[in-house]
Tab-separated table of C-alpha atoms and ligand atoms in Angstrom:
chain	number	residue	atom	x	y	z
A	1	UNK	CA	3.372	-3.665	14.243
A	2	UNK	CA	-0.047	-2.641	15.173
A	3	UNK	CA	-2.416	-4.414	16.632
A	4	UNK	CA	-5.543	-5.612	14.897
A	5	UNK	CA	-8.262	-3.884	16.477
A	6	UNK	CA	-11.363	-5.422	18.524
A	7	UNK	CA	-14.086	-7.107	16.283
A	8	UNK	CA	-17.611	-7.041	17.967
A	9	UNK	CA	-20.385	-9.478	15.836
A	10	UNK	CA	-23.423	-8.217	18.141
A	11	UNK	CA	-25.252	-5.213	18.726
A	12	UNK	CA	-25.397	-6.133	22.742
A	13	UNK	CA	-21.547	-6.211	23.046
A	14	UNK	CA	-20.491	-3.629	21.012
A	15	UNK	CA	-23.291	-1.694	23.934
A	16	UNK	CA	-21.940	-2.533	26.936
A	17	UNK	CA	-18.499	-1.967	25.354
A	18	UNK	CA	-19.335	1.780	24.017
A	19	UNK	CA	-21.487	2.536	27.511
A	20	UNK	CA	-18.445	3.300	29.843
A	21	UNK	CA	-16.651	5.180	27.747
A	22	UNK	CA	-19.462	7.285	26.512
A	23	UNK	CA	-20.264	7.626	30.112
A	24	UNK	CA	-16.872	9.081	30.682
A	25	UNK	CA	-18.004	11.978	27.951
A	26	UNK	CA	-15.659	9.898	25.144
A	27	UNK	CA	-17.332	11.162	21.712
A	28	UNK	CA	-18.023	8.363	19.148
A	29	UNK	CA	-17.851	8.310	14.981
A	30	UNK	CA	-19.091	5.947	12.936
A	31	UNK	CA	-17.970	4.841	9.529
A	32	UNK	CA	-20.349	2.416	8.024
A	33	UNK	CA	-19.110	0.612	5.336
A	34	UNK	CA	-19.658	-2.898	3.623
A	35	UNK	CA	-15.589	-3.883	3.645
A	36	UNK	CA	-13.014	-4.607	1.028
A	37	UNK	CA	-11.277	-1.434	2.818
A	38	UNK	CA	-9.942	0.818	0.165
A	39	UNK	CA	-7.720	4.254	0.414
A	40	UNK	CA	-11.688	5.852	0.038
A	41	UNK	CA	-12.615	4.304	3.376
A	42	UNK	CA	-9.300	4.968	5.292
A	43	UNK	CA	-9.768	8.683	4.809
A	44	UNK	CA	-13.541	8.336	5.856
A	45	UNK	CA	-12.160	6.863	9.182
A	46	UNK	CA	-8.820	9.956	9.178
A	47	UNK	CA	-12.429	12.214	8.927
A	48	UNK	CA	-14.641	10.100	11.547
A	49	UNK	CA	-11.087	10.550	14.088
A	50	UNK	CA	-10.657	14.500	13.372
A	51	UNK	CA	-14.287	14.364	14.637
A	52	UNK	CA	-14.475	12.559	17.586
A	53	UNK	CA	-12.560	10.868	20.842
A	54	UNK	CA	-13.663	7.273	19.422
A	55	UNK	CA	-14.361	5.277	16.117
A	56	UNK	CA	-16.206	2.592	15.078
A	57	UNK	CA	-15.628	0.595	11.824
A	58	UNK	CA	-19.007	-1.274	10.397
A	59	UNK	CA	-18.321	-4.242	7.835
A	60	UNK	CA	-21.953	-5.019	6.970
A	61	UNK	CA	-22.569	-6.067	2.342
A	62	UNK	CA	-26.442	-5.495	3.504
A	63	UNK	CA	-28.558	-7.920	1.683
A	64	UNK	CA	-31.898	-5.648	0.888
A	65	UNK	CA	-29.946	-3.036	-0.824
A	66	UNK	CA	-28.875	-5.670	-3.745
A	67	UNK	CA	-31.552	-6.974	-6.038
A	68	UNK	CA	-32.047	-10.664	-7.450
A	69	UNK	CA	-29.850	-10.375	-10.399
A	70	UNK	CA	-26.955	-8.154	-8.917
A	71	UNK	CA	-23.306	-8.850	-7.002
A	72	UNK	CA	-24.245	-9.813	-3.705
A	73	UNK	CA	-22.396	-13.021	-4.030
A	74	UNK	CA	-19.513	-11.521	-5.379
A	75	UNK	CA	-19.170	-8.549	-4.000
A	76	UNK	CA	-16.030	-8.842	-2.260
A	77	UNK	CA	-15.935	-9.880	1.026
A	78	UNK	CA	-12.234	-9.163	2.750
A	79	UNK	CA	-12.106	-9.427	6.791
A	80	UNK	CA	-9.049	-10.423	7.294
A	81	UNK	CA	-7.087	-7.896	5.058
A	82	UNK	CA	-9.686	-4.947	5.992
A	83	UNK	CA	-8.777	-5.493	10.134
A	84	UNK	CA	-4.897	-5.483	9.008
A	85	UNK	CA	-5.266	-1.675	7.048
A	86	UNK	CA	-7.560	-0.260	10.268
A	87	UNK	CA	-4.888	-1.588	12.555
A	88	UNK	CA	-2.966	1.543	11.683
A	89	UNK	CA	-5.401	3.831	12.358
A	90	UNK	CA	-6.508	3.411	16.212
A	91	UNK	CA	-9.996	2.661	15.387
A	92	UNK	CA	-11.755	1.232	18.713
A	93	UNK	CA	-13.740	-1.831	17.272
A	94	UNK	CA	-15.067	-3.097	13.903
A	95	UNK	CA	-18.650	-4.522	14.018
A	96	UNK	CA	-19.483	-6.500	11.648
A	97	UNK	CA	-22.638	-8.900	12.367
A	98	UNK	CA	-23.742	-11.568	10.006
A	99	UNK	CA	-27.305	-10.988	8.370
A	100	UNK	CA	-28.588	-13.136	11.188
A	101	UNK	CA	-27.459	-10.596	13.611
A	102	UNK	CA	-28.787	-7.455	11.312
A	103	UNK	CA	-32.051	-9.361	10.106
A	104	UNK	CA	-33.555	-12.330	12.403
A	105	UNK	CA	-36.109	-14.780	11.648
A	106	UNK	CA	-39.110	-12.184	12.083
A	107	UNK	CA	-37.259	-9.179	10.708
A	108	UNK	CA	-40.611	-6.520	9.171
A	109	UNK	CA	-39.901	-3.761	9.594
A	110	UNK	CA	-38.212	-1.655	6.119
A	111	UNK	CA	-37.794	2.157	6.037
A	112	UNK	CA	-39.592	4.070	2.669
A	113	UNK	CA	-37.752	7.261	1.357
A	114	UNK	CA	-38.640	9.322	-0.695
A	115	UNK	CA	-37.320	13.492	-1.454
A	116	UNK	CA	-33.417	12.821	-2.577
A	117	UNK	CA	-33.573	9.464	-2.732
A	118	UNK	CA	-35.781	9.980	-6.452
A	119	UNK	CA	-34.480	9.416	-9.317
A	120	UNK	CA	-30.913	8.850	-10.592
A	121	UNK	CA	-29.690	5.642	-8.803
A	122	UNK	CA	-33.338	4.954	-8.032
A	123	UNK	CA	-34.576	4.758	-11.973
A	124	UNK	CA	-32.216	2.481	-12.470
A	125	UNK	CA	-31.879	0.370	-9.130
A	126	UNK	CA	-35.911	0.828	-7.102
A	127	UNK	CA	-34.975	-0.851	-3.867
A	128	UNK	CA	-31.564	0.313	-3.033
A	129	UNK	CA	-32.138	3.738	-0.977
A	130	UNK	CA	-35.066	1.579	0.788
A	131	UNK	CA	-32.104	-1.236	1.956
A	132	UNK	CA	-29.127	1.568	2.510
A	133	UNK	CA	-31.796	3.489	5.015
A	134	UNK	CA	-33.525	0.964	7.376
A	135	UNK	CA	-28.960	-0.717	7.655
A	136	UNK	CA	-27.641	2.375	8.180
A	137	UNK	CA	-30.978	3.751	10.148
A	138	UNK	CA	-30.337	0.460	12.251
A	139	UNK	CA	-26.653	0.724	12.109
A	140	UNK	CA	-27.033	4.207	13.471
A	141	UNK	CA	-29.125	2.868	16.497
A	142	UNK	CA	-26.800	0.560	17.432
A	143	UNK	CA	-23.862	2.882	18.284
A	144	UNK	CA	-25.632	6.134	17.993
A	145	UNK	CA	-22.941	8.019	17.610
A	146	UNK	CA	-22.323	11.742	17.625
A	147	UNK	CA	-20.799	11.522	14.317
A	148	UNK	CA	-21.012	9.043	10.700
A	149	UNK	CA	-19.086	9.687	8.238
A	150	UNK	CA	-19.788	8.730	4.519
A	151	UNK	CA	-18.234	9.090	1.289
A	152	UNK	CA	-19.205	11.844	-1.006
A	153	UNK	CA	-18.645	9.392	-4.497
A	154	UNK	CA	-21.735	7.608	-3.454
A	155	UNK	CA	-23.355	11.433	-3.513
A	156	UNK	CA	-26.821	10.398	-3.544
A	157	UNK	CA	-26.612	8.465	-0.752
A	158	UNK	CA	-24.927	10.736	1.600
A	159	UNK	CA	-28.476	13.380	0.778
A	160	UNK	CA	-30.446	10.378	1.600
A	161	UNK	CA	-28.496	9.163	5.188
A	162	UNK	CA	-28.686	13.046	5.882
A	163	UNK	CA	-32.614	13.042	5.137
A	164	UNK	CA	-33.200	10.205	6.825
A	165	UNK	CA	-31.426	11.405	9.794
A	166	UNK	CA	-33.013	14.393	9.856
A	167	UNK	CA	-36.665	12.883	9.690
A	168	UNK	CA	-36.164	10.140	12.351
A	169	UNK	CA	-34.277	12.725	14.852
A	170	UNK	CA	-31.705	10.818	15.024
A	171	UNK	CA	-29.086	12.280	17.266
A	172	UNK	CA	-26.285	11.556	14.938
A	173	UNK	CA	-24.328	14.426	12.551
A	174	UNK	CA	-24.242	12.951	9.385
A	175	UNK	CA	-20.597	14.098	7.411
A	176	UNK	CA	-19.549	13.740	3.861
A	177	UNK	CA	-15.846	13.184	3.012
A	178	UNK	CA	-14.748	13.869	-0.595
A	179	UNK	CA	-13.659	11.577	-3.127
A	180	UNK	CA	-10.616	9.717	-3.081
A	181	UNK	CA	-9.289	9.083	-6.555
A	182	UNK	CA	-7.132	7.208	-8.196
A	183	UNK	CA	-3.755	9.036	-9.883
A	184	UNK	CA	-5.929	9.014	-13.536
A	185	UNK	CA	-9.161	9.894	-11.577
A	186	UNK	CA	-11.064	6.916	-11.373
A	187	UNK	CA	-12.994	7.501	-8.444
A	188	UNK	CA	-11.999	4.783	-6.403
A	189	UNK	CA	-14.652	1.841	-5.167
A	190	UNK	CA	-14.677	-1.815	-4.066
A	191	UNK	CA	-16.503	-2.454	-7.731
A	192	UNK	CA	-13.105	-1.046	-9.374
A	193	UNK	CA	-12.147	-4.421	-8.786
A	194	UNK	CA	-14.430	-6.351	-11.416
A	195	UNK	CA	-12.487	-4.637	-13.990
A	196	UNK	CA	-10.170	-6.045	-16.729
A	197	UNK	CA	-7.328	-4.189	-17.574
A	198	UNK	CA	-8.980	-2.810	-20.668
A	199	UNK	CA	-12.428	-1.970	-19.202
A	200	UNK	CA	-9.743	-0.214	-16.044
A	201	UNK	CA	-8.576	1.763	-19.070
A	202	UNK	CA	-12.172	2.555	-20.242
A	203	UNK	CA	-12.933	3.790	-16.992
A	204	UNK	CA	-10.621	6.893	-16.573
A	205	UNK	CA	-13.744	8.471	-19.204
A	206	UNK	CA	-16.217	8.416	-16.059
A	207	UNK	CA	-14.007	11.184	-14.495
A	208	UNK	CA	-13.018	12.647	-17.869
A	209	UNK	CA	-16.266	13.396	-19.244
A	210	UNK	CA	-17.598	15.269	-15.610
A	211	UNK	CA	-14.009	17.845	-15.449
A	212	UNK	CA	-15.055	18.789	-19.096
A	213	UNK	CA	-18.780	18.606	-18.660
A	214	UNK	CA	-18.031	21.012	-15.132
A	215	UNK	CA	-15.421	23.063	-16.872
A	216	UNK	CA	-17.817	23.451	-20.115
A	217	UNK	CA	-20.498	25.075	-17.734
A	218	UNK	CA	-17.834	27.322	-16.178
A	219	UNK	CA	-17.461	28.417	-19.375
A	220	UNK	CA	-20.812	28.836	-20.373
A	221	UNK	CA	-22.381	26.281	-22.251
A	222	UNK	CA	-25.366	24.962	-22.082
A	223	UNK	CA	-26.306	21.912	-19.782
A	224	UNK	CA	-28.541	20.810	-22.776
A	225	UNK	CA	-25.099	20.818	-24.864
A	226	UNK	CA	-22.881	19.589	-22.392
A	227	UNK	CA	-24.667	16.638	-21.340
A	228	UNK	CA	-25.281	15.912	-25.004
A	229	UNK	CA	-21.504	15.772	-25.531
A	230	UNK	CA	-20.161	13.893	-22.505
A	231	UNK	CA	-22.813	11.262	-23.530
A	232	UNK	CA	-21.399	10.692	-26.459
A	233	UNK	CA	-17.799	10.321	-25.180
A	234	UNK	CA	-19.095	8.039	-22.655
A	235	UNK	CA	-20.782	5.365	-25.547
A	236	UNK	CA	-17.501	5.609	-27.993
A	237	UNK	CA	-15.222	4.746	-24.988
A	238	UNK	CA	-17.875	1.283	-24.476
A	239	UNK	CA	-19.772	2.693	-21.214
A	240	UNK	CA	-23.485	2.042	-21.406
A	241	UNK	CA	-24.837	5.491	-19.252
A	242	UNK	CA	-28.256	5.004	-17.048
A	243	UNK	CA	-28.032	8.533	-16.404
A	244	UNK	CA	-25.195	11.771	-16.118
A	245	UNK	CA	-27.461	14.745	-14.729
A	246	UNK	CA	-27.117	18.253	-13.358
A	247	UNK	CA	-29.091	18.121	-10.288
A	248	UNK	CA	-29.104	20.299	-7.067
A	249	UNK	CA	-26.628	19.467	-4.352
A	250	UNK	CA	-29.066	19.427	-1.598
A	251	UNK	CA	-32.276	18.360	-3.184
A	252	UNK	CA	-30.878	16.725	-6.268
A	253	UNK	CA	-33.943	17.870	-7.688
A	254	UNK	CA	-33.631	20.130	-11.159
A	255	UNK	CA	-31.271	23.010	-10.139
A	256	UNK	CA	-32.175	26.472	-11.407
A	257	UNK	CA	-28.483	27.363	-12.008
A	258	UNK	CA	-26.014	25.590	-12.790
A	259	UNK	CA	-23.413	27.449	-10.194
A	260	UNK	CA	-23.058	25.153	-6.875
A	261	UNK	CA	-25.415	21.873	-8.541
A	262	UNK	CA	-23.814	18.687	-9.077
A	263	UNK	CA	-22.950	16.251	-12.015
A	264	UNK	CA	-24.116	13.013	-11.177
A	265	UNK	CA	-23.200	9.982	-13.811
A	266	UNK	CA	-24.009	6.336	-13.483
A	267	UNK	CA	-22.708	3.902	-16.873
A	268	UNK	CA	-21.956	0.608	-17.353
A	269	UNK	CA	-18.547	-1.189	-18.482
A	270	UNK	CA	-18.846	-4.776	-18.814
A	271	UNK	CA	-20.865	-5.925	-16.816
A	272	UNK	CA	-19.449	-3.833	-13.896
A	273	UNK	CA	-21.358	-0.001	-13.470
A	274	UNK	CA	-19.989	2.947	-11.802
A	275	UNK	CA	-21.083	6.329	-10.504
A	276	UNK	CA	-19.265	9.448	-9.599
A	277	UNK	CA	-19.902	12.837	-9.738
A	278	UNK	CA	-18.808	16.024	-9.259
A	279	UNK	CA	-19.803	19.962	-7.879
A	280	UNK	CA	-19.543	22.507	-10.219
B	301	PAF	O1	-21.951	3.392	1.198
B	301	PAF	C1	-21.751	1.567	1.340
B	301	PAF	O2	-20.679	0.861	1.543
B	301	PAF	C2	-23.269	1.492	2.190
B	301	PAF	O3	-24.363	2.167	0.983
B	301	PAF	C3	-23.636	1.559	3.159
B	301	PAF	C4	-23.327	3.485	3.455
B	301	PAF	C5	-22.419	1.144	4.474
B	301	PAF	C6	-24.797	1.156	3.399
B	301	PAF	O4	-24.748	-0.751	3.301
């Protein structure tokens, strides 16, 4: 049986542990997560290991990226099984701060980000990317990794974090890792746990709609037609769609051409909101 990774609960302890390794010239990769780890997260850890000598995983359900009434309280918290899963991946440490460590009394700073953060998710969750940018900046400054790895499933988030690192001259390379999917194509997500049996069956429509839309664009159909059909399919299968949009893969504005662009979708089945995306 593999050993459980070392847990660090505060920034000072984590920095003290990393200092001698950094002095030896070891490179460090960070994989920020909110826990409830699944194969998607573990693929990020694998990618991180390819990029650096040492891997740190962080687990923190960040209250600043949830609005009142969203699923902050019910978000799955599975620390023991997360550590068990990481035991097989030779990570040097897992940073699991509590909210007081990240946001002590009197905490007064917030990062406001625009550019790729505008539109899409922000139209529906306006608080979200400032919360993400604030916590990710804090995590990157706590660990000062050479590389940090984020999933392409949260594609807009990945672009936002790349922008953040560039704008703030953070000395970390931000890398995306491909979405990991269930056998039927559903993108892996900690929120899939909320789906009941019927919703789980419905959920596959999202990745199917993305694949059909991509193929239709390849076949020369117009985006207007493609989008109309996708919205109709999602509605018919029981989804309420927030957006199904074709965007430039880098700045996430409207693209001049579909080639190399990205289709991004967010839709709700029951109370569960799922997001996914695909490269055209
Ligand atoms: O993608 C996530 O799990 C979170 O948004 C992140 C990047 C860990 C920030 O809280």
